[in-house]
Coordinates of C-alpha atoms and ligand atoms in Angstrom, one line a residue:
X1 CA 96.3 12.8 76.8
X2 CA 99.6 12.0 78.6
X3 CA 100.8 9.7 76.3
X4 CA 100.3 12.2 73.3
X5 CA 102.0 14.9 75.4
X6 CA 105.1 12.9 75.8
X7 CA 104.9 12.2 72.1
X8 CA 104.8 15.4 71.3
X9 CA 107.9 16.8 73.5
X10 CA 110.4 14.2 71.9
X11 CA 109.4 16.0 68.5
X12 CA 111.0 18.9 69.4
X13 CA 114.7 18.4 68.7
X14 CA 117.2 18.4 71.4
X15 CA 119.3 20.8 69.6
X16 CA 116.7 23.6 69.2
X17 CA 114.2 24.4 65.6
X18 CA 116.1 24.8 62.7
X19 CA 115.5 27.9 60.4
X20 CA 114.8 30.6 62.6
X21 CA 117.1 33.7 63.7
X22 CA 118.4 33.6 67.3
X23 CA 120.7 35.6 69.1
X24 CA 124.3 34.4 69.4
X25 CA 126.5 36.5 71.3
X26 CA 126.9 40.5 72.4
X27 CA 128.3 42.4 69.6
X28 CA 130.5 44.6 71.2
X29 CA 132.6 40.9 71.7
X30 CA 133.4 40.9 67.5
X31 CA 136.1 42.3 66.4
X32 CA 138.6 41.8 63.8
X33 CA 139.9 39.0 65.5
X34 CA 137.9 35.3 64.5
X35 CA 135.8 34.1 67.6
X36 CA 134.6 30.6 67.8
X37 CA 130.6 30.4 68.5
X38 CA 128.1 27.6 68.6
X39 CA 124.5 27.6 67.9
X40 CA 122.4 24.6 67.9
X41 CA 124.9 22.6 68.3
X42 CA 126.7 23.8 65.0
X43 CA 130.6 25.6 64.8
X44 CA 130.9 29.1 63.1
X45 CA 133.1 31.6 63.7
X46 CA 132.7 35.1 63.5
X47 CA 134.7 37.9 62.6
X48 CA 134.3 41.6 61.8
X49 CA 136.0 43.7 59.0
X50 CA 135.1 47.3 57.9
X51 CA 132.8 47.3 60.2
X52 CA 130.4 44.4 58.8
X53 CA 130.1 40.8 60.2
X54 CA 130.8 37.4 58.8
X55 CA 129.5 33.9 59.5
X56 CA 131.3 31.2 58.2
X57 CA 131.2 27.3 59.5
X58 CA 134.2 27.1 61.7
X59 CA 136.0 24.1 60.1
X60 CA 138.1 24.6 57.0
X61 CA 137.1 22.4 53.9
X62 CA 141.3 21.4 53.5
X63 CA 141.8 19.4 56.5
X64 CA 139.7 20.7 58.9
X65 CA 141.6 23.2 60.6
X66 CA 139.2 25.7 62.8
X67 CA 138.8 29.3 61.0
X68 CA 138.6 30.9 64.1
X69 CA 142.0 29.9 65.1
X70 CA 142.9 31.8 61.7
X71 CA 143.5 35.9 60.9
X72 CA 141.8 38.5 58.8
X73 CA 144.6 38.5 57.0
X74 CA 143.6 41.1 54.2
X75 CA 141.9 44.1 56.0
X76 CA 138.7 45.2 54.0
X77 CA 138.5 42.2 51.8
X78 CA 136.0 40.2 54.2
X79 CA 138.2 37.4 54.4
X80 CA 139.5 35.0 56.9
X81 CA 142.4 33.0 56.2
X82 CA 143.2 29.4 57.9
X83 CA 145.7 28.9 60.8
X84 CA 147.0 26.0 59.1
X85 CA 148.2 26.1 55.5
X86 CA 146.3 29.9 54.9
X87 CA 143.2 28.4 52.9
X88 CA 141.8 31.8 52.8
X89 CA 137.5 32.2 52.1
X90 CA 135.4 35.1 51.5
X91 CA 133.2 36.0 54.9
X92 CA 129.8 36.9 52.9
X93 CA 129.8 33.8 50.6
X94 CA 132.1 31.2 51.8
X95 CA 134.4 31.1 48.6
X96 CA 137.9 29.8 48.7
X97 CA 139.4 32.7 47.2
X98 CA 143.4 31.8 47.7
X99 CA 145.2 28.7 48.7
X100 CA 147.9 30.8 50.3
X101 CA 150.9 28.3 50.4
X102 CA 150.1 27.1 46.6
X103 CA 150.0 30.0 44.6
X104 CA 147.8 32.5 42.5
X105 CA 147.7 30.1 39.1
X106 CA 144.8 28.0 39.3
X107 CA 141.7 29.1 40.3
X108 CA 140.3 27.5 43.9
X109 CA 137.6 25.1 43.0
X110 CA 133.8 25.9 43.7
X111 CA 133.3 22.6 46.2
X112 CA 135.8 24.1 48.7
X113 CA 133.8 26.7 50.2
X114 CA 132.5 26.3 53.5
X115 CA 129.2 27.1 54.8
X116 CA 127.8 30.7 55.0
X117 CA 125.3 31.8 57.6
X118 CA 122.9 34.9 57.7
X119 CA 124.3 37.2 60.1
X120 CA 123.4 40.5 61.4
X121 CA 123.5 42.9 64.5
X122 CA 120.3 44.0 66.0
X123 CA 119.7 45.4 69.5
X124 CA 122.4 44.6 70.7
X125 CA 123.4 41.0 69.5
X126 CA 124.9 39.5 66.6
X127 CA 122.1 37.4 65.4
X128 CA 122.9 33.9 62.9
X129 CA 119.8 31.9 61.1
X130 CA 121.0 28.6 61.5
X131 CA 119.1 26.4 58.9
X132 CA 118.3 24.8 56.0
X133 CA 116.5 27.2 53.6
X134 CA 116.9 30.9 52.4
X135 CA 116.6 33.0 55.5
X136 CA 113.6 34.5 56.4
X137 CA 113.7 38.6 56.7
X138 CA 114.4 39.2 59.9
X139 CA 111.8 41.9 60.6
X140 CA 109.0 38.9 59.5
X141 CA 110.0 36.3 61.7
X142 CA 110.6 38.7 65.3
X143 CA 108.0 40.6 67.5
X144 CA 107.6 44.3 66.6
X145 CA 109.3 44.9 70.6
X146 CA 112.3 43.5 69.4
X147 CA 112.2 44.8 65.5
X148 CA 111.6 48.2 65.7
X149 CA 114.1 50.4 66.7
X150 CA 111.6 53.2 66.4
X151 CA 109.4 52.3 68.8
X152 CA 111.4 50.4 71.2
X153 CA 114.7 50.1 73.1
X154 CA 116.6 47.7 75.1
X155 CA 118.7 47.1 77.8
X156 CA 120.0 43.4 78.1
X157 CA 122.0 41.0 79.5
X158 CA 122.4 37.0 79.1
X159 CA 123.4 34.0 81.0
X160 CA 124.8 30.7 80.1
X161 CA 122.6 27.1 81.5
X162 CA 124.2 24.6 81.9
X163 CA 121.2 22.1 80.9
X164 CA 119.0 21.6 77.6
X165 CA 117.1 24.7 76.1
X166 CA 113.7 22.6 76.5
X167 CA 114.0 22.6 80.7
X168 CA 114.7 27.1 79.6
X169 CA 111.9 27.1 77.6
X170 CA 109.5 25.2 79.3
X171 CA 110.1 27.1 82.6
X172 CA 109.3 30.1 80.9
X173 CA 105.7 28.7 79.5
X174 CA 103.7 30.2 82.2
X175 CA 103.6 26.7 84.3
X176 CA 103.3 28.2 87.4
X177 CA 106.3 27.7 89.1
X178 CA 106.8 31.7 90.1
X179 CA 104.3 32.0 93.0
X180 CA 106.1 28.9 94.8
X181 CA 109.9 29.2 93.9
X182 CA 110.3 32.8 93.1
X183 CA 108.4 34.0 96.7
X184 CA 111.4 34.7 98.6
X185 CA 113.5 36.4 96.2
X186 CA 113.9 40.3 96.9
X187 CA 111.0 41.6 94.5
X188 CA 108.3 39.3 96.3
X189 CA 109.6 38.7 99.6
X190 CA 107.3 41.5 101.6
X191 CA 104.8 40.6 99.4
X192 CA 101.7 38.5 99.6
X193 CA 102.4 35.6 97.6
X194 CA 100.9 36.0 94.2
X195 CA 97.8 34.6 93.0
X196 CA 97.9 30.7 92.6
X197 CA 95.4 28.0 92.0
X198 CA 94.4 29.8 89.2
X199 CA 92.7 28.9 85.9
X200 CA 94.9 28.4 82.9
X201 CA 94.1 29.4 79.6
X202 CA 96.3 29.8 76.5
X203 CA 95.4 30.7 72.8
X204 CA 96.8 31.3 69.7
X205 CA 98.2 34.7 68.5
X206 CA 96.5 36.0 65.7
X207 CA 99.9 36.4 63.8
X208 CA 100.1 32.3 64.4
X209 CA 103.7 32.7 65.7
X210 CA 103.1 31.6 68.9
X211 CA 100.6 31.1 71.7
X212 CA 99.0 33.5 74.8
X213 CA 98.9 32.9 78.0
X214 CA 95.8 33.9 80.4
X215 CA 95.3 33.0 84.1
X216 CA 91.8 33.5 86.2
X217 CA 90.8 33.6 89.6
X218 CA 93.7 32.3 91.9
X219 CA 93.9 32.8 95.6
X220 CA 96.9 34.7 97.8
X221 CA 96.4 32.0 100.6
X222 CA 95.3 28.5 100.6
X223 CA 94.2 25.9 103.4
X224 CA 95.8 22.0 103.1
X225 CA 93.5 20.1 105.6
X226 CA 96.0 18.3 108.0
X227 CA 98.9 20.8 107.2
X228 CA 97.6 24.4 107.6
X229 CA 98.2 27.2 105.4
X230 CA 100.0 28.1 102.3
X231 CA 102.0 30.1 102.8
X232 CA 102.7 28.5 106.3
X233 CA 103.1 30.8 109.2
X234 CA 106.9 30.8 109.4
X235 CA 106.7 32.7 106.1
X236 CA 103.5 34.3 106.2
X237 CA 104.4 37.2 109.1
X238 CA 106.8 39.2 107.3
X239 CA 104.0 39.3 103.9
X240 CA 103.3 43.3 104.8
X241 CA 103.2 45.1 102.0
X242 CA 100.4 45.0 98.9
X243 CA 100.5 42.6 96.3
X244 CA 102.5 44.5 92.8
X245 CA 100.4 43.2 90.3
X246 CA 102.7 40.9 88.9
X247 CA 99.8 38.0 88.9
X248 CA 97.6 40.2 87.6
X249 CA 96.3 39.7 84.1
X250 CA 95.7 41.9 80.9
X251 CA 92.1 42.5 81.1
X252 CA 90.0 44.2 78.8
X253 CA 90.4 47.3 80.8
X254 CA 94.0 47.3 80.7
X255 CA 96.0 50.1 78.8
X256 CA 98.2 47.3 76.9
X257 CA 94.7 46.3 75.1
X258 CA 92.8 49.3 74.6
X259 CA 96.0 51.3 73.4
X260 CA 98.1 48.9 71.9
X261 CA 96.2 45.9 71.4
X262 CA 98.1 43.4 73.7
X263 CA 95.9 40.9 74.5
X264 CA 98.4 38.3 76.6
X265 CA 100.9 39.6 79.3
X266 CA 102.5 36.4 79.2
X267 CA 103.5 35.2 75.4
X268 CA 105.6 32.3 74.0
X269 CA 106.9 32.3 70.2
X270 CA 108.8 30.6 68.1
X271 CA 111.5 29.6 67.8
X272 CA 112.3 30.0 71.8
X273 CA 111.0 33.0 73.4
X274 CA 109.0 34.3 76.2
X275 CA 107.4 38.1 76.4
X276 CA 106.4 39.2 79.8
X277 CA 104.8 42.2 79.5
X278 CA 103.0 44.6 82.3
X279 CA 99.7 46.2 81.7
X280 CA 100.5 49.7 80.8
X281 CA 101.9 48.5 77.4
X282 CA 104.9 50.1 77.5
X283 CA 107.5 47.1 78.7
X284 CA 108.3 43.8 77.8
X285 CA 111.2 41.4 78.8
X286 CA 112.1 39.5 76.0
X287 CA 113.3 36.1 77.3
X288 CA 115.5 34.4 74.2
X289 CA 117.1 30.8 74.4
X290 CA 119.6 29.8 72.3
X291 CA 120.2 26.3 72.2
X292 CA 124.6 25.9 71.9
X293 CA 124.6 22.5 72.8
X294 CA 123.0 19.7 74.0
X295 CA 123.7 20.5 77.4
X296 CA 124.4 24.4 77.0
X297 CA 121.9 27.3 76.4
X298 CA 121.8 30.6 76.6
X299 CA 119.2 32.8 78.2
X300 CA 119.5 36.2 76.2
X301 CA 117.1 38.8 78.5
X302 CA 116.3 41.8 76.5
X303 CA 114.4 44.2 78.6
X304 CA 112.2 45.9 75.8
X305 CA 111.2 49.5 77.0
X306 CA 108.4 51.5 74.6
X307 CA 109.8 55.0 73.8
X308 CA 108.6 58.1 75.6
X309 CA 111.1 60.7 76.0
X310 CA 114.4 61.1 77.1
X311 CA 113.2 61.7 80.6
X312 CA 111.3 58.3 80.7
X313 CA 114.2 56.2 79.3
X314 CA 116.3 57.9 81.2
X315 CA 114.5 57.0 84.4
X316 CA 113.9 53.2 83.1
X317 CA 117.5 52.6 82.5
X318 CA 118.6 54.0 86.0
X319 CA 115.8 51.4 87.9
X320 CA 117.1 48.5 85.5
X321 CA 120.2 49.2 86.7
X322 CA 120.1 50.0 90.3
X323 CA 117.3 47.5 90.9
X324 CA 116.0 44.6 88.2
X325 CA 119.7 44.1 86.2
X326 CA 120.3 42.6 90.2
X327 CA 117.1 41.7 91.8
X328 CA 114.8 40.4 88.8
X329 CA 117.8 39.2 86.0
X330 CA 120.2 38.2 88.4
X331 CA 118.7 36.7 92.2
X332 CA 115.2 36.2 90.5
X333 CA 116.5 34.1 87.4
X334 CA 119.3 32.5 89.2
X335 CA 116.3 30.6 91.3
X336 CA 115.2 29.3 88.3
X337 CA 118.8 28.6 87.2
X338 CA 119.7 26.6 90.5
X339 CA 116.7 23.8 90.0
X340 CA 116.6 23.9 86.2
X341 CA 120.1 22.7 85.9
X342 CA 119.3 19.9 88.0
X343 CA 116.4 18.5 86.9
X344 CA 116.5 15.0 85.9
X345 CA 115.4 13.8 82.7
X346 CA 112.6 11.2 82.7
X347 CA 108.9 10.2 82.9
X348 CA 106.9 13.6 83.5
X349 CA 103.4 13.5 85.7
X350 CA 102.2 16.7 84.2
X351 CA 99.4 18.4 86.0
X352 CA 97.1 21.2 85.8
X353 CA 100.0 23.9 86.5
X354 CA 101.5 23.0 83.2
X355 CA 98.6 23.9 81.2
X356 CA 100.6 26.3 79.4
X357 CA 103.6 24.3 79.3
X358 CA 101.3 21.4 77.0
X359 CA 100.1 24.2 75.3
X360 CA 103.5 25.1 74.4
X361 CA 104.9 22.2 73.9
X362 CA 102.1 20.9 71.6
X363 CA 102.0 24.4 69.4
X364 CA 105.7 24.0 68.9
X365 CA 105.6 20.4 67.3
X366 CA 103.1 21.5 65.5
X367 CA 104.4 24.7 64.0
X368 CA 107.6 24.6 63.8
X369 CA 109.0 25.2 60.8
X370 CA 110.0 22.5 58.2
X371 CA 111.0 23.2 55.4
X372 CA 111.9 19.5 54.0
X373 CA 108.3 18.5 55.3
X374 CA 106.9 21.2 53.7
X375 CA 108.8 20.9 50.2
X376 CA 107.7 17.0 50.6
X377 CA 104.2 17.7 50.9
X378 CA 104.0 20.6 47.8
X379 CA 105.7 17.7 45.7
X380 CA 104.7 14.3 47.1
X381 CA 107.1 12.6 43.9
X382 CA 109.5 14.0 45.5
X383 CA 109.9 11.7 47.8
X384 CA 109.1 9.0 45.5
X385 CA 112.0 9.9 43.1
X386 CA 114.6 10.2 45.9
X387 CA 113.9 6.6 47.3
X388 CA 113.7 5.3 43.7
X389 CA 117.1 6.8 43.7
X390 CA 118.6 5.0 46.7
X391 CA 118.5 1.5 45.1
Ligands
FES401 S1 143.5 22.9 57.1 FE1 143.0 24.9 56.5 S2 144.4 25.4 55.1 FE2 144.9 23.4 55.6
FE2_402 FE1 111.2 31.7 87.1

C-alpha cells in the first residue's frame, strides 16, 4: 500500500493540474495598467479596458520583451502594446495587430501572436484556465457555493505560501492535523479539544468531482500509558467552556442533508479545493490553491454564505469581520502556514490520520483531467502515427 501511495503523489504535477479554472488575483487589483501574474508556473499578464479583461502570455513573440511592462496604448481597442519596439496584440485573441515602429503596409503575420487565456471575473477574483484544451464552462467545472450568485455570497481574502500547493492541499484533506495544532488558537483555546482518534471515511461525490470526507467516534481526552493524558494537565485546566461542534459530523439528522442534500462537511475537489461546511447548510469556506510556482501558492479563502435576507448577511459580514477575517483566516491559518512552509520534502510514513489525505491523493491521480491521455486513448493510431513521425 505505501509503496503505491508514494507512486501515486509523484503523479500529481508539481506545478498544479492543467485544464481547470483557478483563481488568480483580486479583481479590484486590474486596471488599465498591464500587471504581471503567474499561474502554474506560467507568465500572463493582465490588463483591463472598457471594463473587460484580457489574458495574454506575458512574453512578446518579437524578442521577448514582457507585455506587462507595456501600455494600453489604444483605449477601447483591447490591445496592449510592447515596451520594447510597440509590437502591439489584441487582448481576446492574441493577434499581432500592428508592428508600431514598422509601419501600417504589410499585414502582421498569423505565427506572431502570443498565447490567449480564458479569463473572467467571478466573486470576486479574476479567474484564468490555464491548459491545454478549449475551456471548460465555468459554471460546469465549480461547486454551485461558488457559481451561483443567486444563492450565494462571499466574503474573501487570500494569502501567499511560500512552499508547494501539494503541502496546501494535502493539509486541507481532512488528515487530522486540527485537533492537535490548531488547539490553542483563539476559536479552540477554552474549548475541549475536539474529537480525535476518530474513524476515517471518505467517498466519492456523486457529481465525481471530488471526494467526502466522514469521521466517527473520536474521544475529547485520551490516556498514553507512561505519559498521562492528552491533553496533558498544563493545558487541560483552562478547557471550560463546551465543545462548538466543529468535530461534529453531517449526520443524517443534520439540516445540510435533509434540506439541501449535503452529505460531507468536509469536501475536496478538483482541481485544488477544500469546502468546509457547518451543519445548518447555509456556510461554506471555500479553501482555493493556486499553484504560481514551484515554491509559491496561493490560498484564496472564500467564505461562501447561503442568502437569507439582508438582515442575515448583514449580521454574517459584521462576525467575519470582527471575529473569523482575524481569528479563523488569519491566527487559525497562519498555524498551518508556520509548519507547512517548513516541512521538508522526503520519505512519508503515512498513518491512519491521513486516511483522507490517501484518499485524496489517490482520487486526484486518478481523475485528473488529461486531455492528451484522453485524446490518446479515443484514437490509439494516434500515437502510432506521431512516433512513425519522429524517425
Ligand atoms: S520585443 Fe516586443 S516589440 Fe520587440
Ligand atoms: Fe489547519
Amino acid at each position: 500500500l505505501d509503496a503505491s501511495l508514494n507512486e501515486n503523489r509523484t503523479e500529481i504535477p508539481l506545478l498544479g493540474l492543467r485544464n481547470y479554472w483557478y483563481p488568480a488575483i483580486a479583481t479590484w487589483r486590474i486596471r488599465k495598467k498591464p500587471r504581471a501574474i503567474s499561474v502554474l508556473g506560467e507568465k500572463i499578464v493582465l490588463f483591463r479596458d472598457n471594463g473587460k479583461i484580457f489574458a495574454l502570455a506575458d512574453r512578446c513573440s518579437h524578442r521577448g520583451a514582457p507585455l506587462s511592462m507595456g501600455k494600453c496604448l489604444y483605449p477601447g481597442s483591447g490591445t496592449v502594446s510592447c515596451p520594447y519596439h510597440g509590437w502591439t496584440f489584441e487582448g481576446g485573441t492574441g493577434k499581432l495587430v500592428a508592428k508600431l515602429m514598422e509601419g501600417s503596409e504589410t499585414p502582421p503575420p498569423a505565427r506572431a501572436a502570443v498565447k490567449p487565456y480564458p479569463v473572467q471575473e467571478h466573486a470576486g477574483f479574476v479567474w484564468v484556465f490555464v491548459g491545454d484544451m478549449e475551456p471548460v464552462p465555468f459554471e460546469t467545472d465549480l461547486p454551485e457555493c461558488i457559481t451561483d450568485r443567486s444563492q450565494w455570497f462571499s466574503i474573501s481574502n487570500w494569502r501567499t505560501y511560500n512552499c508547494n500547493w501539494r503541502l496546501l492541499i494535502d493539509n486541507l484533506s481532512h488528515e487530522q492535523h486540527a485537533p492537535f495544532l490548531h488547539r490553542d488558537s483563539p476559536e479552540l483555546l477554552f474549548q475541549p479539544i475536539f474529537k480525535h482518534a476518530t474513524r476515517n471515511s471518505t467517498e466519492e461525490l456523486e457529481d465525481g468531482r471530488g471526494i467526502g470526507h466522514q469521521a466517527t467516534g473520536g474521544v475529547h481526552v485520551t490516556h498514553y500509558p507512561g505519559l498521562g493524558d492528552f491533553p496533558p494537565p498544563q493545558e487541560a485546566w483552562y478547557r471550560v467552556l463546551k465543545p462548538s461542534g466543529r468535530g461534529k459530523d453531517m449526520s443524517e439528522g443534520s439540516e445540510a442533508t435533509s434540506k439541501y442534500g449535503i452529505k460531507f462537511r468536509h469536501m475536496n475537489m478538483l482541481p485544488s479545493l477544500a469546502l468546509i461546511g457547518r451543519p445548518n447548510g447555509n456556510f461554506f469556506t471555500c479553501r482555493f490553491v493556486t499553484p504560481v510556482g514551484e515554491n509559491t501558492t496561493i490560498l484564496f479563502n472564500l467564505n461562501l454564505f447561503r442568502r437569507r435576507g439582508s438582515l442575515v448577511a448583514l449580521m454574517n459580514s459584521l462576525k467575519w469581520v470582527f471575529w473569523s477575517s482575524w481569528a479563523h483566516d488569519w491566527l487559525f491559518s497562519d498555524q498551518d502556514k508556520f509548519v507547512i512552509e517548513r516541512i521538508r520534502p522526503g520519505a512519508e510514513m503515512l498513518s491512519r490520520t491521513d486516511i483522507g489525505l490517501t484518499a485524496w491523493r489517490w482520487f486526484t491521480s486518478t481523475n485528473a483531467r488529461r486531455p492528451e491521455a484522453a485524446a490518446a486513448a479515443a484514437d490509439p493510431q494516434r500515437e502510432k502515427a506521431e512516433a512513425s513521425n519522429v524517425q
